[in-house]
PDB file of C-alpha atoms and ligand atoms in Angstrom:
ATOM      1  CA  UNK A   1    -103.220 -67.926 -24.777  1.00 40.00           C
ATOM      2  CA  UNK A   2    -104.821 -65.644 -22.174  1.00 46.00           C
ATOM      3  CA  UNK A   3    -108.081 -67.148 -20.855  1.00 50.00           C
ATOM      4  CA  UNK A   4    -110.095 -64.138 -21.976  1.00 52.00           C
ATOM      5  CA  UNK A   5    -108.953 -64.548 -25.525  1.00 43.00           C
ATOM      6  CA  UNK A   6    -109.600 -68.251 -25.466  1.00 43.00           C
ATOM      7  CA  UNK A   7    -113.130 -67.514 -24.254  1.00 49.00           C
ATOM      8  CA  UNK A   8    -113.715 -65.005 -26.961  1.00 45.00           C
ATOM      9  CA  UNK A   9    -112.384 -67.284 -29.708  1.00 40.00           C
ATOM     10  CA  UNK A  10    -114.599 -70.059 -28.365  1.00 39.00           C
ATOM     11  CA  UNK A  11    -117.684 -67.903 -28.958  1.00 41.00           C
ATOM     12  CA  UNK A  12    -116.553 -67.611 -32.567  1.00 37.00           C
ATOM     13  CA  UNK A  13    -117.859 -64.053 -32.821  1.00 47.00           C
ATOM     14  CA  UNK A  14    -115.025 -61.894 -31.728  1.00 52.00           C
ATOM     15  CA  UNK A  15    -111.941 -61.290 -33.839  1.00 61.00           C
ATOM     16  CA  UNK A  16    -111.505 -65.012 -34.705  1.00 55.00           C
ATOM     17  CA  UNK A  17    -108.060 -64.596 -36.210  1.00 61.00           C
ATOM     18  CA  UNK A  18    -106.844 -61.728 -34.111  1.00 67.00           C
ATOM     19  CA  UNK A  19    -103.959 -63.322 -32.229  1.00 62.00           C
ATOM     20  CA  UNK A  20    -102.350 -64.617 -35.397  1.00 65.00           C
ATOM     21  CA  UNK A  21    -102.727 -61.352 -37.211  1.00 68.00           C
ATOM     22  CA  UNK A  22    -101.358 -58.778 -34.768  1.00 65.00           C
ATOM     23  CA  UNK A  23     -98.503 -56.769 -36.165  1.00 62.00           C
ATOM     24  CA  UNK A  24     -94.946 -57.587 -35.182  1.00 60.00           C
ATOM     25  CA  UNK A  25     -94.361 -54.414 -33.121  1.00 69.00           C
ATOM     26  CA  UNK A  26     -94.821 -54.106 -29.438  1.00 79.00           C
ATOM     27  CA  UNK A  27     -98.465 -53.084 -29.577  1.00 89.00           C
ATOM     28  CA  UNK A  28    -100.984 -55.827 -28.904  1.00 88.00           C
ATOM     29  CA  UNK A  29     -98.857 -58.248 -26.896  1.00 84.00           C
ATOM     30  CA  UNK A  30    -100.327 -59.662 -24.815  1.00 86.00           C
ATOM     31  CA  UNK A  31    -103.927 -59.306 -26.128  1.00 88.00           C
ATOM     32  CA  UNK A  32    -106.992 -59.866 -23.980  1.00 90.00           C
ATOM     33  CA  UNK A  33    -110.185 -60.041 -25.955  1.00 91.00           C
ATOM     34  CA  UNK A  34    -113.747 -60.005 -24.492  1.00 92.00           C
ATOM     35  CA  UNK A  35    -117.052 -60.568 -26.041  1.00 91.00           C
ATOM     36  CA  UNK A  36    -118.636 -58.226 -23.441  1.00 94.00           C
ATOM     37  CA  UNK A  37    -117.021 -56.041 -20.740  1.00 96.00           C
ATOM     38  CA  UNK A  38    -117.790 -53.016 -18.636  1.00 97.00           C
ATOM     39  CA  UNK A  39    -115.029 -50.814 -20.106  1.00 98.00           C
ATOM     40  CA  UNK A  40    -111.801 -51.942 -21.649  1.00 97.00           C
ATOM     41  CA  UNK A  41    -110.158 -48.984 -19.836  1.00 98.00           C
ATOM     42  CA  UNK A  42    -111.073 -50.461 -16.387  1.00 97.00           C
ATOM     43  CA  UNK A  43    -109.913 -53.918 -17.322  1.00 96.00           C
ATOM     44  CA  UNK A  44    -106.605 -52.623 -18.639  1.00 97.00           C
ATOM     45  CA  UNK A  45    -106.135 -50.447 -15.564  1.00 97.00           C
ATOM     46  CA  UNK A  46    -106.432 -53.553 -13.409  1.00 96.00           C
ATOM     47  CA  UNK A  47    -103.884 -55.346 -15.616  1.00 95.00           C
ATOM     48  CA  UNK A  48    -101.566 -52.324 -15.501  1.00 96.00           C
ATOM     49  CA  UNK A  49    -101.662 -52.142 -11.736  1.00 96.00           C
ATOM     50  CA  UNK A  50    -100.790 -55.881 -11.645  1.00 95.00           C
ATOM     51  CA  UNK A  51     -97.704 -55.159 -13.679  1.00 95.00           C
ATOM     52  CA  UNK A  52     -98.774 -55.813 -17.322  1.00 94.00           C
ATOM     53  CA  UNK A  53     -96.100 -54.816 -19.887  1.00 93.00           C
ATOM     54  CA  UNK A  54     -96.190 -51.952 -22.397  1.00 95.00           C
ATOM     55  CA  UNK A  55     -98.138 -52.891 -25.385  1.00 93.00           C
ATOM     56  CA  UNK A  56    -100.868 -54.891 -23.543  1.00 92.00           C
ATOM     57  CA  UNK A  57    -104.142 -54.693 -25.400  1.00 93.00           C
ATOM     58  CA  UNK A  58    -107.658 -55.178 -24.199  1.00 95.00           C
ATOM     59  CA  UNK A  59    -110.386 -55.377 -26.936  1.00 95.00           C
ATOM     60  CA  UNK A  60    -114.071 -55.985 -26.685  1.00 95.00           C
ATOM     61  CA  UNK A  61    -117.034 -56.713 -28.906  1.00 94.00           C
ATOM     62  CA  UNK A  62    -119.317 -54.763 -26.654  1.00 95.00           C
ATOM     63  CA  UNK A  63    -118.948 -52.478 -23.607  1.00 97.00           C
ATOM     64  CA  UNK A  64    -121.720 -51.949 -21.026  1.00 97.00           C
ATOM     65  CA  UNK A  65    -119.978 -48.969 -19.343  1.00 97.00           C
ATOM     66  CA  UNK A  66    -118.047 -47.484 -22.169  1.00 97.00           C
ATOM     67  CA  UNK A  67    -116.533 -44.129 -21.183  1.00 96.00           C
ATOM     68  CA  UNK A  68    -115.948 -41.084 -23.410  1.00 94.00           C
ATOM     69  CA  UNK A  69    -114.010 -37.879 -22.612  1.00 92.00           C
ATOM     70  CA  UNK A  70    -115.340 -35.383 -20.041  1.00 87.00           C
ATOM     71  CA  UNK A  71    -117.438 -37.944 -18.263  1.00 89.00           C
ATOM     72  CA  UNK A  72    -119.514 -38.784 -21.285  1.00 91.00           C
ATOM     73  CA  UNK A  73    -120.729 -42.294 -22.054  1.00 92.00           C
ATOM     74  CA  UNK A  74    -119.444 -44.182 -25.093  1.00 94.00           C
ATOM     75  CA  UNK A  75    -122.174 -46.336 -26.557  1.00 92.00           C
ATOM     76  CA  UNK A  76    -121.729 -49.143 -29.030  1.00 94.00           C
ATOM     77  CA  UNK A  77    -123.760 -51.626 -31.041  1.00 92.00           C
ATOM     78  CA  UNK A  78    -122.480 -55.103 -30.097  1.00 93.00           C
ATOM     79  CA  UNK A  79    -120.065 -56.462 -32.658  1.00 93.00           C
ATOM     80  CA  UNK A  80    -119.973 -53.295 -34.760  1.00 95.00           C
ATOM     81  CA  UNK A  81    -117.124 -51.239 -33.330  1.00 96.00           C
ATOM     82  CA  UNK A  82    -113.513 -51.302 -32.582  1.00 97.00           C
ATOM     83  CA  UNK A  83    -113.238 -50.855 -28.839  1.00 97.00           C
ATOM     84  CA  UNK A  84    -109.718 -51.121 -27.475  1.00 97.00           C
ATOM     85  CA  UNK A  85    -107.367 -49.989 -24.753  1.00 97.00           C
ATOM     86  CA  UNK A  86    -103.654 -50.058 -25.122  1.00 97.00           C
ATOM     87  CA  UNK A  87    -101.081 -49.800 -22.323  1.00 97.00           C
ATOM     88  CA  UNK A  88     -98.043 -47.449 -22.666  1.00 97.00           C
ATOM     89  CA  UNK A  89     -95.296 -47.078 -20.059  1.00 97.00           C
ATOM     90  CA  UNK A  90     -93.201 -44.163 -21.400  1.00 97.00           C
ATOM     91  CA  UNK A  91     -90.572 -42.570 -19.185  1.00 96.00           C
ATOM     92  CA  UNK A  92     -91.949 -39.093 -19.546  1.00 96.00           C
ATOM     93  CA  UNK A  93     -92.977 -36.074 -17.460  1.00 96.00           C
ATOM     94  CA  UNK A  94     -96.756 -36.147 -16.721  1.00 95.00           C
ATOM     95  CA  UNK A  95     -97.115 -32.851 -18.608  1.00 94.00           C
ATOM     96  CA  UNK A  96     -96.419 -34.691 -21.888  1.00 95.00           C
ATOM     97  CA  UNK A  97     -99.472 -37.079 -21.557  1.00 95.00           C
ATOM     98  CA  UNK A  98    -101.634 -34.860 -23.779  1.00 95.00           C
ATOM     99  CA  UNK A  99     -99.022 -35.327 -26.577  1.00 97.00           C
ATOM    100  CA  UNK A 100     -99.751 -39.071 -26.510  1.00 97.00           C
ATOM    101  CA  UNK A 101    -103.492 -38.502 -27.088  1.00 95.00           C
ATOM    102  CA  UNK A 102    -102.626 -36.311 -30.033  1.00 97.00           C
ATOM    103  CA  UNK A 103    -100.210 -39.140 -31.248  1.00 98.00           C
ATOM    104  CA  UNK A 104    -103.090 -41.613 -30.879  1.00 98.00           C
ATOM    105  CA  UNK A 105    -105.354 -39.438 -32.976  1.00 97.00           C
ATOM    106  CA  UNK A 106    -102.780 -38.952 -35.630  1.00 98.00           C
ATOM    107  CA  UNK A 107    -101.908 -42.631 -35.835  1.00 98.00           C
ATOM    108  CA  UNK A 108    -105.610 -43.635 -35.931  1.00 98.00           C
ATOM    109  CA  UNK A 109    -106.635 -41.106 -38.625  1.00 98.00           C
ATOM    110  CA  UNK A 110    -103.659 -42.063 -40.795  1.00 98.00           C
ATOM    111  CA  UNK A 111    -104.264 -45.773 -40.370  1.00 98.00           C
ATOM    112  CA  UNK A 112    -108.017 -45.679 -40.969  1.00 98.00           C
ATOM    113  CA  UNK A 113    -107.656 -43.351 -43.951  1.00 98.00           C
ATOM    114  CA  UNK A 114    -105.089 -45.639 -45.551  1.00 97.00           C
ATOM    115  CA  UNK A 115    -107.126 -48.820 -44.849  1.00 97.00           C
ATOM    116  CA  UNK A 116    -110.537 -47.461 -46.036  1.00 98.00           C
ATOM    117  CA  UNK A 117    -109.744 -44.654 -48.472  1.00 97.00           C
ATOM    118  CA  UNK A 118    -112.129 -42.415 -46.429  1.00 98.00           C
ATOM    119  CA  UNK A 119    -110.863 -38.972 -45.524  1.00 97.00           C
ATOM    120  CA  UNK A 120    -110.704 -39.218 -41.737  1.00 98.00           C
ATOM    121  CA  UNK A 121    -109.781 -35.961 -40.004  1.00 97.00           C
ATOM    122  CA  UNK A 122    -109.014 -34.983 -36.431  1.00 97.00           C
ATOM    123  CA  UNK A 123    -111.148 -32.488 -34.526  1.00 95.00           C
ATOM    124  CA  UNK A 124    -109.413 -30.943 -31.489  1.00 93.00           C
ATOM    125  CA  UNK A 125    -108.069 -32.572 -29.603  1.00 91.00           C
ATOM    126  CA  UNK A 126    -108.563 -36.117 -30.717  1.00 91.00           C
ATOM    127  CA  UNK A 127    -111.999 -36.775 -32.199  1.00 94.00           C
ATOM    128  CA  UNK A 128    -111.906 -38.772 -35.397  1.00 97.00           C
ATOM    129  CA  UNK A 129    -114.382 -37.388 -37.906  1.00 96.00           C
ATOM    130  CA  UNK A 130    -115.648 -38.150 -41.351  1.00 97.00           C
ATOM    131  CA  UNK A 131    -117.485 -35.499 -43.283  1.00 94.00           C
ATOM    132  CA  UNK A 132    -117.927 -33.437 -40.073  1.00 92.00           C
ATOM    133  CA  UNK A 133    -119.512 -36.381 -38.129  1.00 95.00           C
ATOM    134  CA  UNK A 134    -117.875 -38.172 -35.297  1.00 95.00           C
ATOM    135  CA  UNK A 135    -116.577 -41.627 -36.353  1.00 97.00           C
ATOM    136  CA  UNK A 136    -114.311 -42.328 -33.421  1.00 97.00           C
ATOM    137  CA  UNK A 137    -112.733 -40.978 -30.263  1.00 97.00           C
ATOM    138  CA  UNK A 138    -109.780 -41.299 -27.972  1.00 97.00           C
ATOM    139  CA  UNK A 139    -109.507 -41.262 -24.230  1.00 97.00           C
ATOM    140  CA  UNK A 140    -106.059 -41.090 -22.688  1.00 96.00           C
ATOM    141  CA  UNK A 141    -106.070 -41.876 -18.965  1.00 96.00           C
ATOM    142  CA  UNK A 142    -102.770 -41.637 -17.123  1.00 96.00           C
ATOM    143  CA  UNK A 143    -101.428 -42.763 -13.787  1.00 97.00           C
ATOM    144  CA  UNK A 144     -98.649 -40.554 -12.557  1.00 96.00           C
ATOM    145  CA  UNK A 145     -96.280 -40.542  -9.568  1.00 96.00           C
ATOM    146  CA  UNK A 146     -95.089 -37.043  -8.749  1.00 91.00           C
ATOM    147  CA  UNK A 147     -94.113 -35.446 -12.034  1.00 94.00           C
ATOM    148  CA  UNK A 148     -93.558 -38.709 -13.910  1.00 97.00           C
ATOM    149  CA  UNK A 149     -95.817 -41.028 -15.874  1.00 97.00           C
ATOM    150  CA  UNK A 150     -96.307 -44.473 -14.465  1.00 97.00           C
ATOM    151  CA  UNK A 151     -98.591 -45.637 -17.245  1.00 98.00           C
ATOM    152  CA  UNK A 152    -100.995 -44.284 -19.915  1.00 98.00           C
ATOM    153  CA  UNK A 153    -104.094 -46.167 -21.101  1.00 98.00           C
ATOM    154  CA  UNK A 154    -105.035 -45.141 -24.600  1.00 98.00           C
ATOM    155  CA  UNK A 155    -108.691 -45.954 -25.188  1.00 98.00           C
ATOM    156  CA  UNK A 156    -109.787 -45.892 -28.762  1.00 98.00           C
ATOM    157  CA  UNK A 157    -113.344 -46.396 -30.036  1.00 98.00           C
ATOM    158  CA  UNK A 158    -114.223 -46.433 -33.708  1.00 98.00           C
ATOM    159  CA  UNK A 159    -117.721 -46.713 -35.211  1.00 97.00           C
ATOM    160  CA  UNK A 160    -117.078 -49.329 -37.913  1.00 96.00           C
ATOM    161  CA  UNK A 161    -120.289 -51.081 -39.032  1.00 95.00           C
ATOM    162  CA  UNK A 162    -123.011 -49.306 -36.998  1.00 92.00           C
ATOM    163  CA  UNK A 163    -126.013 -48.109 -38.955  1.00 89.00           C
ATOM    164  CA  UNK A 164    -127.970 -46.497 -36.093  1.00 88.00           C
ATOM    165  CA  UNK A 165    -127.018 -44.064 -33.323  1.00 87.00           C
ATOM    166  CA  UNK A 166    -128.842 -42.690 -30.320  1.00 81.00           C
ATOM    167  CA  UNK A 167    -130.644 -39.392 -31.167  1.00 78.00           C
ATOM    168  CA  UNK A 168    -129.266 -37.465 -28.160  1.00 76.00           C
ATOM    169  CA  UNK A 169    -125.564 -37.547 -28.989  1.00 76.00           C
ATOM    170  CA  UNK A 170    -123.436 -34.403 -28.206  1.00 74.00           C
ATOM    171  CA  UNK A 171    -122.354 -34.393 -31.858  1.00 79.00           C
ATOM    172  CA  UNK A 172    -123.705 -36.135 -34.964  1.00 89.00           C
ATOM    173  CA  UNK A 173    -122.101 -39.551 -35.459  1.00 93.00           C
ATOM    174  CA  UNK A 174    -121.392 -41.760 -38.391  1.00 95.00           C
ATOM    175  CA  UNK A 175    -119.630 -45.045 -39.159  1.00 96.00           C
ATOM    176  CA  UNK A 176    -117.115 -46.229 -41.695  1.00 97.00           C
ATOM    177  CA  UNK A 177    -119.845 -48.509 -43.155  1.00 95.00           C
ATOM    178  CA  UNK A 178    -122.410 -45.710 -43.513  1.00 94.00           C
ATOM    179  CA  UNK A 179    -119.939 -43.511 -45.314  1.00 94.00           C
ATOM    180  CA  UNK A 180    -118.454 -46.276 -47.538  1.00 95.00           C
ATOM    181  CA  UNK A 181    -121.636 -48.209 -48.147  1.00 94.00           C
ATOM    182  CA  UNK A 182    -119.938 -51.476 -47.255  1.00 94.00           C
ATOM    183  CA  UNK A 183    -119.141 -53.563 -44.164  1.00 94.00           C
ATOM    184  CA  UNK A 184    -115.558 -53.572 -42.866  1.00 95.00           C
ATOM    185  CA  UNK A 185    -113.657 -56.433 -41.315  1.00 93.00           C
ATOM    186  CA  UNK A 186    -112.631 -55.243 -37.891  1.00 93.00           C
ATOM    187  CA  UNK A 187    -109.564 -57.468 -37.577  1.00 89.00           C
ATOM    188  CA  UNK A 188    -107.841 -55.835 -40.614  1.00 91.00           C
ATOM    189  CA  UNK A 189    -108.611 -52.344 -39.297  1.00 95.00           C
ATOM    190  CA  UNK A 190    -107.258 -53.282 -35.858  1.00 94.00           C
ATOM    191  CA  UNK A 191    -104.141 -54.728 -37.470  1.00 91.00           C
ATOM    192  CA  UNK A 192    -103.326 -51.487 -39.360  1.00 93.00           C
ATOM    193  CA  UNK A 193    -104.307 -49.353 -36.381  1.00 95.00           C
ATOM    194  CA  UNK A 194    -101.883 -51.190 -34.068  1.00 94.00           C
ATOM    195  CA  UNK A 195     -99.098 -51.037 -36.681  1.00 93.00           C
ATOM    196  CA  UNK A 196     -99.588 -47.336 -37.040  1.00 96.00           C
ATOM    197  CA  UNK A 197     -99.672 -46.713 -33.293  1.00 96.00           C
ATOM    198  CA  UNK A 198     -96.487 -48.721 -32.966  1.00 95.00           C
ATOM    199  CA  UNK A 199     -94.730 -46.641 -35.643  1.00 95.00           C
ATOM    200  CA  UNK A 200     -95.799 -43.337 -34.344  1.00 97.00           C
ATOM    201  CA  UNK A 201     -94.964 -44.216 -30.778  1.00 97.00           C
ATOM    202  CA  UNK A 202     -91.419 -45.395 -31.612  1.00 96.00           C
ATOM    203  CA  UNK A 203     -90.935 -42.245 -33.598  1.00 97.00           C
ATOM    204  CA  UNK A 204     -92.158 -40.075 -30.727  1.00 98.00           C
ATOM    205  CA  UNK A 205     -89.813 -41.804 -28.335  1.00 97.00           C
ATOM    206  CA  UNK A 206     -86.821 -41.258 -30.583  1.00 97.00           C
ATOM    207  CA  UNK A 207     -87.594 -37.936 -32.207  1.00 98.00           C
ATOM    208  CA  UNK A 208     -89.892 -36.177 -29.757  1.00 97.00           C
ATOM    209  CA  UNK A 209     -93.248 -34.418 -30.536  1.00 98.00           C
ATOM    210  CA  UNK A 210     -92.210 -32.495 -33.699  1.00 98.00           C
ATOM    211  CA  UNK A 211     -93.204 -35.326 -36.215  1.00 98.00           C
ATOM    212  CA  UNK A 212     -96.498 -35.936 -34.335  1.00 98.00           C
ATOM    213  CA  UNK A 213     -97.248 -32.193 -34.467  1.00 98.00           C
ATOM    214  CA  UNK A 214     -96.768 -32.282 -38.282  1.00 97.00           C
ATOM    215  CA  UNK A 215     -98.925 -35.381 -38.619  1.00 97.00           C
ATOM    216  CA  UNK A 216    -101.674 -33.931 -36.429  1.00 97.00           C
ATOM    217  CA  UNK A 217    -101.621 -30.648 -38.368  1.00 96.00           C
ATOM    218  CA  UNK A 218    -101.892 -32.491 -41.682  1.00 96.00           C
ATOM    219  CA  UNK A 219    -104.948 -34.480 -40.531  1.00 96.00           C
ATOM    220  CA  UNK A 220    -106.532 -31.691 -38.539  1.00 95.00           C
ATOM    221  CA  UNK A 221    -110.024 -30.367 -39.408  1.00 92.00           C
ATOM    222  CA  UNK A 222    -109.771 -27.738 -36.692  1.00 87.00           C
ATOM    223  CA  UNK A 223    -107.040 -25.417 -37.809  1.00 90.00           C
ATOM    224  CA  UNK A 224    -108.165 -22.256 -39.611  1.00 89.00           C
ATOM    225  CA  UNK A 225    -111.701 -22.680 -38.186  1.00 90.00           C
ATOM    226  CA  UNK A 226    -113.736 -21.344 -35.320  1.00 90.00           C
ATOM    227  CA  UNK A 227    -113.544 -23.530 -32.151  1.00 89.00           C
ATOM    228  CA  UNK A 228    -115.502 -23.749 -28.954  1.00 87.00           C
ATOM    229  CA  UNK A 229    -113.487 -25.919 -26.613  1.00 81.00           C
ATOM    230  CA  UNK A 230    -112.387 -25.910 -23.039  1.00 78.00           C
ATOM    231  CA  UNK A 231    -114.583 -22.928 -22.230  1.00 83.00           C
ATOM    232  CA  UNK A 232    -112.802 -20.868 -24.939  1.00 86.00           C
ATOM    233  CA  UNK A 233    -114.369 -19.595 -28.130  1.00 90.00           C
ATOM    234  CA  UNK A 234    -112.266 -18.276 -30.966  1.00 93.00           C
ATOM    235  CA  UNK A 235    -110.344 -19.111 -34.103  1.00 93.00           C
ATOM    236  CA  UNK A 236    -107.929 -22.114 -34.038  1.00 94.00           C
ATOM    237  CA  UNK A 237    -104.652 -20.789 -35.370  1.00 94.00           C
ATOM    238  CA  UNK A 238    -102.146 -23.589 -34.883  1.00 94.00           C
ATOM    239  CA  UNK A 239    -100.852 -26.385 -32.736  1.00 95.00           C
ATOM    240  CA  UNK A 240     -97.716 -25.297 -30.805  1.00 95.00           C
ATOM    241  CA  UNK A 241     -94.542 -27.262 -30.316  1.00 95.00           C
ATOM    242  CA  UNK A 242     -95.747 -28.697 -27.045  1.00 94.00           C
ATOM    243  CA  UNK A 243     -99.156 -29.828 -28.394  1.00 95.00           C
ATOM    244  CA  UNK A 244    -101.306 -26.926 -27.180  1.00 94.00           C
ATOM    245  CA  UNK A 245    -103.941 -25.458 -29.522  1.00 94.00           C
ATOM    246  CA  UNK A 246    -103.410 -21.756 -30.101  1.00 94.00           C
ATOM    247  CA  UNK A 247    -106.786 -20.014 -30.207  1.00 94.00           C
ATOM    248  CA  UNK A 248    -107.343 -16.312 -31.029  1.00 94.00           C
ATOM    249  CA  UNK A 249    -110.408 -15.052 -29.124  1.00 93.00           C
ATOM    250  CA  UNK A 250    -112.735 -12.387 -30.584  1.00 93.00           C
ATOM    251  CA  UNK A 251    -110.994  -9.919 -28.245  1.00 93.00           C
ATOM    252  CA  UNK A 252    -107.686 -10.670 -30.071  1.00 93.00           C
ATOM    253  CA  UNK A 253    -106.140 -12.561 -27.072  1.00 93.00           C
ATOM    254  CA  UNK A 254    -104.147 -15.712 -27.909  1.00 94.00           C
ATOM    255  CA  UNK A 255    -105.029 -18.568 -25.583  1.00 92.00           C
ATOM    256  CA  UNK A 256    -103.290 -22.007 -25.243  1.00 93.00           C
ATOM    257  CA  UNK A 257    -105.548 -24.942 -24.830  1.00 91.00           C
ATOM    258  CA  UNK A 258    -104.049 -28.227 -23.595  1.00 89.00           C
ATOM    259  CA  UNK A 259    -105.838 -31.553 -24.110  1.00 82.00           C
ATOM    260  CA  UNK A 260    -105.732 -34.416 -21.619  1.00 58.00           C
ATOM    261  CA  UNK A 261    -107.291 -36.307 -18.837  1.00 48.00           C
ATOM    262  CA  UNK A 262    -105.497 -37.478 -15.714  1.00 42.00           C
ATOM    263  CA  UNK A 263    -106.915 -40.023 -13.211  1.00 41.00           C
TER     264      UNK A 263
HETATM  265  C1  BTN B   1    -114.370 -39.685 -26.746  1.00 83.66           C
HETATM  266  O1  BTN B   1    -114.404 -39.287 -27.942  1.00 83.66           O
HETATM  267  O2  BTN B   1    -115.115 -39.189 -25.864  1.00 83.66           O
HETATM  268  C2  BTN B   1    -113.456 -40.862 -26.417  1.00 83.66           C
HETATM  269  C3  BTN B   1    -114.137 -42.130 -26.588  1.00 83.66           C
HETATM  270  C4  BTN B   1    -113.279 -43.351 -26.221  1.00 83.66           C
HETATM  271  C5  BTN B   1    -113.991 -44.600 -26.286  1.00 83.66           C
HETATM  272  C6  BTN B   1    -113.123 -45.818 -26.116  1.00 83.66           C
HETATM  273  S1  BTN B   1    -113.891 -47.321 -26.558  1.00 83.66           S
HETATM  274  C7  BTN B   1    -112.604 -48.231 -25.807  1.00 83.66           C
HETATM  275  C8  BTN B   1    -112.195 -47.558 -24.535  1.00 83.66           C
HETATM  276  N1  BTN B   1    -113.019 -48.024 -23.437  1.00 83.66           N
HETATM  277  C9  BTN B   1    -113.795 -47.063 -22.955  1.00 83.66           C
HETATM  278  O3  BTN B   1    -114.561 -47.172 -22.018  1.00 83.66           O
HETATM  279  N2  BTN B   1    -113.624 -45.904 -23.625  1.00 83.66           N
HETATM  280  C10 BTN B   1    -112.597 -46.042 -24.641  1.00 83.66           C
END
């Protein structure tokens, strides 16, 4: 057992039955669990640079330096969130990294909807939302060499049992608990989330982006609505075959927006 997980299990607070319950696919092996950490992204990047295999998972009960997209902070209430980073090592051109963040959003929305019965939708590109409030987010950070991917770190944060949020958030937030009126067991949610990520990732590797595109479109809250993203304001018409959002501006021009964050 990795020392970090042993440490976490010894505290008795964090995911006590996690190791035994991880799904059989490749996601979550090995698993490093921390009661407190700066950012799971940074820890997994260190592990990735030391040669960790695809599927390596870092989870935490609390982050002191949690990062969101576009340089924003990701705040959590200790013990109340899912905070995880997952390592992928696909043999892909770097230009396809944004597709993996759309895949993560699709897999997460599907898994959390199935597990909770709550209608979780995706707001471009990969915010998870519930009744128009943000309930989770995804940060895909990639290391590339030339035109190829070396690794991708998929960071996923879900507000599970929080009841309070800071007043100055960019968008109104909610949690699964607030919307459902009950507390959720995080291990079960993590289990279904990893199984879903595993399924969608295998499918992507064998069938390409087309099924992910369909899954994303099914779960999307953005299509058919006005958007203000990436410095472009307009009407979100569709997701194209490469994963770009097609936005019609008020001037009638069609713009392609691509998601993604490279480091
Ligand atoms: C966003 O919506 O801005 C993305 C939020 C991603 C947050 C997760 S929590 C686990 C992982 N570690 C981090 O520091 N960030 C991601």
